Amino acid sequence: MIRLECKGVAASVLDGIRAGTEELKERGGRAPSLAVVLVSHDAASETYVRKKEEAALSLGFEHHQYTLADDTGEDELLALIDRLNGDDSVDGILVQLPLPSHIDERKVIEHIAPEKDVDGFSPVNAGRLSIGEECFIPCTPKGIMHVLSYHGIETAGKDVVIIGRSNIVGKPMAALLMRKGVDATVTVCNTHTRDLRSHTISADIIIVATGHPGTLDSSFVKDGAVVIDVGVNRIPDSSRKSGFRLVGDVDHSSFEDRDVSITPVPGGIGVMTVAMLMENTLESSRRRQGL
Ligand code: GUN
């Protein structure tokens, strides 16, 4: 098994963003500014939001977190987004998902001004991505493209299987891989896929984003393939101080003696997602300041 390193890739991306931020300020601009809204207080969302804040502050970005109560009404959340949309000093708006069930997630995402939608989840950005126009690219798929490119993994003419069809990972990932210049042949599987192994066994690259540990083991994968593990799942573990450990969607132990390259969990695609959010925020800030 070959471990596809991601932490160093993310660190070099962050170095570039730090330099870009300095350059922006030297040209008379202000630091990029990110607004993060947290409504659902599950432990995973709180961790993700904290990591985004740490990265933003380490780059010298302005960072404002809006922590709302779980029972916040939809109207109140939409009013906050209206305020952030209209605030010229805010470059990026991120509403951490999932939202509590009484709030319509699509309505909230559609409310974010597309030019501040650094997650790339709004219909305008998703539509632009699907037709190959310039847009904010969702952070996890963008991070995966970076990792593939950094490790010199060719995509043109390759068979890529994506397991999971979410709006956050699976669908934008497929759109990116189908783009001209990327040129992969893409299959997107879901829970109704009849024989998952029949698709994955001949794939050159497999991207697993189901949110379920053990979705893929080595019996599904041919020699020489690349596996991208997007999952971050908390498994109870009384031997840890935290009471849990993080595992991906892939059974890594089954690959030990195999000629397969895999991204680790933790310290894999998750760190790239945060770095790409910072890149999108810098890009937004440059555009909005005309610098
Ligand atoms: N929840 C899980 N991943 C993401 C993400 O990339 N962005 C937001 N806003 N919420 C998430």
Short mmCIF file of N, CA and C in Angstrom, two decimals, residues 130-212:
data_model
loop_
_atom_site.label_atom_id
_atom_site.label_comp_id
_atom_site.label_asym_id
_atom_site.label_seq_id
_atom_site.Cartn_x
_atom_site.Cartn_y
_atom_site.Cartn_z
N SER A 130 -20.93 22.76 -13.94
CA SER A 130 -21.37 21.67 -14.82
C SER A 130 -21.18 22.02 -16.29
N ILE A 131 -21.14 23.33 -16.63
CA ILE A 131 -20.91 23.68 -18.05
C ILE A 131 -19.50 24.22 -18.27
N GLY A 132 -18.62 24.05 -17.26
CA GLY A 132 -17.20 24.36 -17.45
C GLY A 132 -16.87 25.84 -17.40
N GLU A 133 -17.75 26.64 -16.78
CA GLU A 133 -17.46 28.08 -16.66
C GLU A 133 -16.74 28.37 -15.35
N GLU A 134 -16.11 29.55 -15.28
CA GLU A 134 -15.41 29.94 -14.05
C GLU A 134 -16.41 30.04 -12.89
N CYS A 135 -16.04 29.51 -11.74
CA CYS A 135 -16.95 29.48 -10.60
C CYS A 135 -16.16 29.13 -9.35
N PHE A 136 -16.83 29.19 -8.19
CA PHE A 136 -16.23 28.62 -6.99
C PHE A 136 -16.42 27.11 -7.03
N ILE A 137 -15.34 26.40 -6.96
CA ILE A 137 -15.40 24.93 -7.03
C ILE A 137 -15.50 24.39 -5.60
N PRO A 138 -16.47 23.51 -5.32
CA PRO A 138 -16.60 22.95 -3.96
C PRO A 138 -15.25 22.41 -3.46
N CYS A 139 -15.00 22.67 -2.16
CA CYS A 139 -13.64 22.52 -1.62
C CYS A 139 -13.11 21.08 -1.62
N THR A 140 -13.96 20.11 -1.30
CA THR A 140 -13.44 18.73 -1.24
C THR A 140 -13.06 18.22 -2.63
N PRO A 141 -13.94 18.32 -3.64
CA PRO A 141 -13.51 17.88 -4.98
C PRO A 141 -12.30 18.67 -5.50
N LYS A 142 -12.25 19.96 -5.21
CA LYS A 142 -11.10 20.77 -5.65
C LYS A 142 -9.82 20.26 -4.99
N GLY A 143 -9.93 19.92 -3.71
CA GLY A 143 -8.77 19.39 -2.97
C GLY A 143 -8.31 18.05 -3.53
N ILE A 144 -9.28 17.22 -3.94
CA ILE A 144 -8.94 15.91 -4.51
C ILE A 144 -8.19 16.11 -5.84
N MET A 145 -8.65 17.06 -6.66
CA MET A 145 -7.95 17.33 -7.93
C MET A 145 -6.52 17.77 -7.67
N HIS A 146 -6.31 18.58 -6.64
CA HIS A 146 -4.97 19.04 -6.26
C HIS A 146 -4.08 17.86 -5.88
N VAL A 147 -4.63 16.94 -5.08
CA VAL A 147 -3.85 15.78 -4.61
C VAL A 147 -3.47 14.90 -5.80
N LEU A 148 -4.42 14.68 -6.71
CA LEU A 148 -4.12 13.85 -7.89
C LEU A 148 -3.01 14.50 -8.70
N SER A 149 -3.12 15.80 -8.91
CA SER A 149 -2.14 16.52 -9.72
C SER A 149 -0.77 16.53 -9.03
N TYR A 150 -0.74 16.79 -7.73
CA TYR A 150 0.51 16.85 -6.96
C TYR A 150 1.27 15.52 -7.06
N HIS A 151 0.53 14.41 -7.01
CA HIS A 151 1.17 13.09 -7.04
C HIS A 151 1.34 12.57 -8.47
N GLY A 152 1.08 13.44 -9.45
CA GLY A 152 1.32 13.06 -10.85
C GLY A 152 0.39 11.96 -11.34
N ILE A 153 -0.81 11.90 -10.79
CA ILE A 153 -1.77 10.85 -11.18
C ILE A 153 -2.57 11.34 -12.39
N GLU A 154 -2.40 10.67 -13.50
CA GLU A 154 -3.04 11.04 -14.77
C GLU A 154 -4.55 10.77 -14.69
N THR A 155 -5.35 11.65 -15.27
CA THR A 155 -6.80 11.43 -15.29
C THR A 155 -7.33 11.21 -16.72
N ALA A 156 -6.63 11.74 -17.72
CA ALA A 156 -7.13 11.66 -19.10
C ALA A 156 -7.27 10.21 -19.53
N GLY A 157 -8.46 9.87 -19.98
CA GLY A 157 -8.72 8.52 -20.48
C GLY A 157 -8.82 7.46 -19.39
N LYS A 158 -8.70 7.88 -18.12
CA LYS A 158 -8.76 6.89 -17.03
C LYS A 158 -10.21 6.62 -16.62
N ASP A 159 -10.42 5.42 -16.12
CA ASP A 159 -11.75 5.06 -15.60
C ASP A 159 -11.80 5.43 -14.13
N VAL A 160 -12.71 6.34 -13.79
CA VAL A 160 -12.84 6.78 -12.40
C VAL A 160 -14.23 6.40 -11.89
N VAL A 161 -14.27 5.75 -10.75
CA VAL A 161 -15.55 5.43 -10.12
C VAL A 161 -15.69 6.27 -8.85
N ILE A 162 -16.81 6.99 -8.75
CA ILE A 162 -17.11 7.77 -7.55
C ILE A 162 -18.22 7.02 -6.81
N ILE A 163 -18.02 6.76 -5.54
CA ILE A 163 -19.08 6.10 -4.76
C ILE A 163 -19.70 7.15 -3.86
N GLY A 164 -20.93 7.53 -4.16
CA GLY A 164 -21.62 8.60 -3.44
C GLY A 164 -21.94 9.73 -4.40
N ARG A 165 -23.20 10.21 -4.35
CA ARG A 165 -23.64 11.22 -5.35
C ARG A 165 -24.10 12.51 -4.68
N SER A 166 -23.46 12.87 -3.55
CA SER A 166 -23.90 14.06 -2.82
C SER A 166 -23.61 15.34 -3.62
N ASN A 167 -24.33 16.41 -3.25
CA ASN A 167 -24.08 17.72 -3.88
C ASN A 167 -22.74 18.29 -3.44
N ILE A 168 -22.23 17.85 -2.28
CA ILE A 168 -20.99 18.40 -1.73
C ILE A 168 -19.76 17.74 -2.35
N VAL A 169 -19.83 16.44 -2.61
CA VAL A 169 -18.65 15.73 -3.12
C VAL A 169 -18.92 15.03 -4.47
N GLY A 170 -19.82 14.04 -4.49
CA GLY A 170 -19.96 13.17 -5.66
C GLY A 170 -20.26 13.91 -6.95
N LYS A 171 -21.31 14.74 -6.93
CA LYS A 171 -21.72 15.41 -8.18
C LYS A 171 -20.66 16.40 -8.68
N PRO A 172 -20.18 17.34 -7.81
CA PRO A 172 -19.15 18.25 -8.32
C PRO A 172 -17.86 17.52 -8.72
N MET A 173 -17.55 16.42 -8.04
CA MET A 173 -16.35 15.64 -8.39
C MET A 173 -16.49 15.09 -9.81
N ALA A 174 -17.69 14.57 -10.12
CA ALA A 174 -17.93 14.03 -11.46
C ALA A 174 -17.79 15.14 -12.50
N ALA A 175 -18.36 16.33 -12.19
CA ALA A 175 -18.30 17.45 -13.14
C ALA A 175 -16.84 17.85 -13.40
N LEU A 176 -16.03 17.89 -12.36
CA LEU A 176 -14.62 18.28 -12.51
C LEU A 176 -13.86 17.25 -13.36
N LEU A 177 -14.10 15.98 -13.08
CA LEU A 177 -13.37 14.92 -13.79
C LEU A 177 -13.77 14.83 -15.26
N MET A 178 -15.00 15.28 -15.57
CA MET A 178 -15.46 15.23 -16.97
C MET A 178 -14.99 16.43 -17.78
N ARG A 179 -14.45 17.45 -17.09
CA ARG A 179 -14.07 18.68 -17.79
C ARG A 179 -13.05 18.42 -18.89
N LYS A 180 -13.09 19.28 -19.92
CA LYS A 180 -12.06 19.22 -20.96
C LYS A 180 -10.71 19.50 -20.31
N GLY A 181 -9.70 18.73 -20.64
CA GLY A 181 -8.38 18.90 -20.03
C GLY A 181 -8.19 17.95 -18.86
N VAL A 182 -9.29 17.48 -18.26
CA VAL A 182 -9.20 16.47 -17.19
C VAL A 182 -9.52 15.11 -17.82
N ASP A 183 -10.66 15.06 -18.55
CA ASP A 183 -10.90 14.00 -19.53
C ASP A 183 -10.98 12.58 -19.00
N ALA A 184 -11.51 12.42 -17.78
CA ALA A 184 -11.69 11.06 -17.27
C ALA A 184 -13.03 10.48 -17.76
N THR A 185 -13.14 9.17 -17.72
CA THR A 185 -14.41 8.49 -17.96
C THR A 185 -14.99 8.18 -16.59
N VAL A 186 -16.15 8.77 -16.30
CA VAL A 186 -16.63 8.78 -14.91
C VAL A 186 -17.88 7.92 -14.71
N THR A 187 -17.87 7.13 -13.67
CA THR A 187 -19.07 6.38 -13.24
C THR A 187 -19.40 6.82 -11.82
N VAL A 188 -20.67 7.18 -11.58
CA VAL A 188 -21.07 7.57 -10.23
C VAL A 188 -22.02 6.51 -9.67
N CYS A 189 -21.61 5.88 -8.58
CA CYS A 189 -22.42 4.82 -7.96
C CYS A 189 -23.20 5.37 -6.77
N ASN A 190 -24.29 4.71 -6.42
CA ASN A 190 -25.08 5.11 -5.25
C ASN A 190 -25.58 3.85 -4.55
N THR A 191 -26.40 4.06 -3.52
CA THR A 191 -26.82 2.90 -2.70
C THR A 191 -27.64 1.89 -3.51
N HIS A 192 -28.20 2.31 -4.64
CA HIS A 192 -28.99 1.39 -5.47
C HIS A 192 -28.15 0.65 -6.51
N THR A 193 -26.87 1.00 -6.60
CA THR A 193 -26.01 0.33 -7.59
C THR A 193 -26.05 -1.17 -7.35
N ARG A 194 -26.34 -1.95 -8.41
CA ARG A 194 -26.62 -3.38 -8.23
C ARG A 194 -25.38 -4.17 -7.81
N ASP A 195 -24.27 -3.95 -8.51
CA ASP A 195 -23.08 -4.75 -8.21
C ASP A 195 -21.88 -3.80 -8.19
N LEU A 196 -21.66 -3.21 -7.01
CA LEU A 196 -20.63 -2.17 -6.88
C LEU A 196 -19.27 -2.69 -7.35
N ARG A 197 -18.93 -3.91 -6.94
CA ARG A 197 -17.61 -4.46 -7.27
C ARG A 197 -17.39 -4.52 -8.79
N SER A 198 -18.45 -4.82 -9.54
CA SER A 198 -18.29 -4.94 -11.00
C SER A 198 -17.86 -3.60 -11.60
N HIS A 199 -18.16 -2.50 -10.93
CA HIS A 199 -17.73 -1.18 -11.41
C HIS A 199 -16.32 -0.85 -10.91
N THR A 200 -16.07 -1.10 -9.61
CA THR A 200 -14.80 -0.64 -9.02
C THR A 200 -13.61 -1.51 -9.46
N ILE A 201 -13.85 -2.77 -9.77
CA ILE A 201 -12.75 -3.71 -9.95
C ILE A 201 -11.87 -3.35 -11.17
N SER A 202 -12.44 -2.63 -12.13
CA SER A 202 -11.62 -2.25 -13.29
C SER A 202 -11.23 -0.77 -13.25
N ALA A 203 -11.58 -0.07 -12.16
CA ALA A 203 -11.33 1.38 -12.10
C ALA A 203 -9.86 1.70 -11.84
N ASP A 204 -9.39 2.77 -12.50
CA ASP A 204 -8.02 3.25 -12.25
C ASP A 204 -7.99 4.12 -10.98
N ILE A 205 -9.06 4.86 -10.76
CA ILE A 205 -9.17 5.73 -9.58
C ILE A 205 -10.56 5.52 -8.97
N ILE A 206 -10.61 5.34 -7.65
CA ILE A 206 -11.89 5.18 -6.95
C ILE A 206 -11.98 6.26 -5.88
N ILE A 207 -13.06 7.00 -5.90
CA ILE A 207 -13.25 8.07 -4.91
C ILE A 207 -14.44 7.66 -4.04
N VAL A 208 -14.19 7.50 -2.74
CA VAL A 208 -15.21 6.95 -1.86
C VAL A 208 -15.72 8.05 -0.92
N ALA A 209 -16.99 8.39 -1.05
CA ALA A 209 -17.58 9.48 -0.26
C ALA A 209 -19.00 9.09 0.13
N THR A 210 -19.11 8.10 1.00
CA THR A 210 -20.43 7.61 1.41
C THR A 210 -20.78 7.98 2.85
N GLY A 211 -19.74 8.24 3.66
CA GLY A 211 -19.98 8.48 5.09
C GLY A 211 -20.21 7.18 5.85
N HIS A 212 -19.82 6.04 5.24
CA HIS A 212 -20.00 4.74 5.91
C HIS A 212 -18.67 3.99 5.95
#
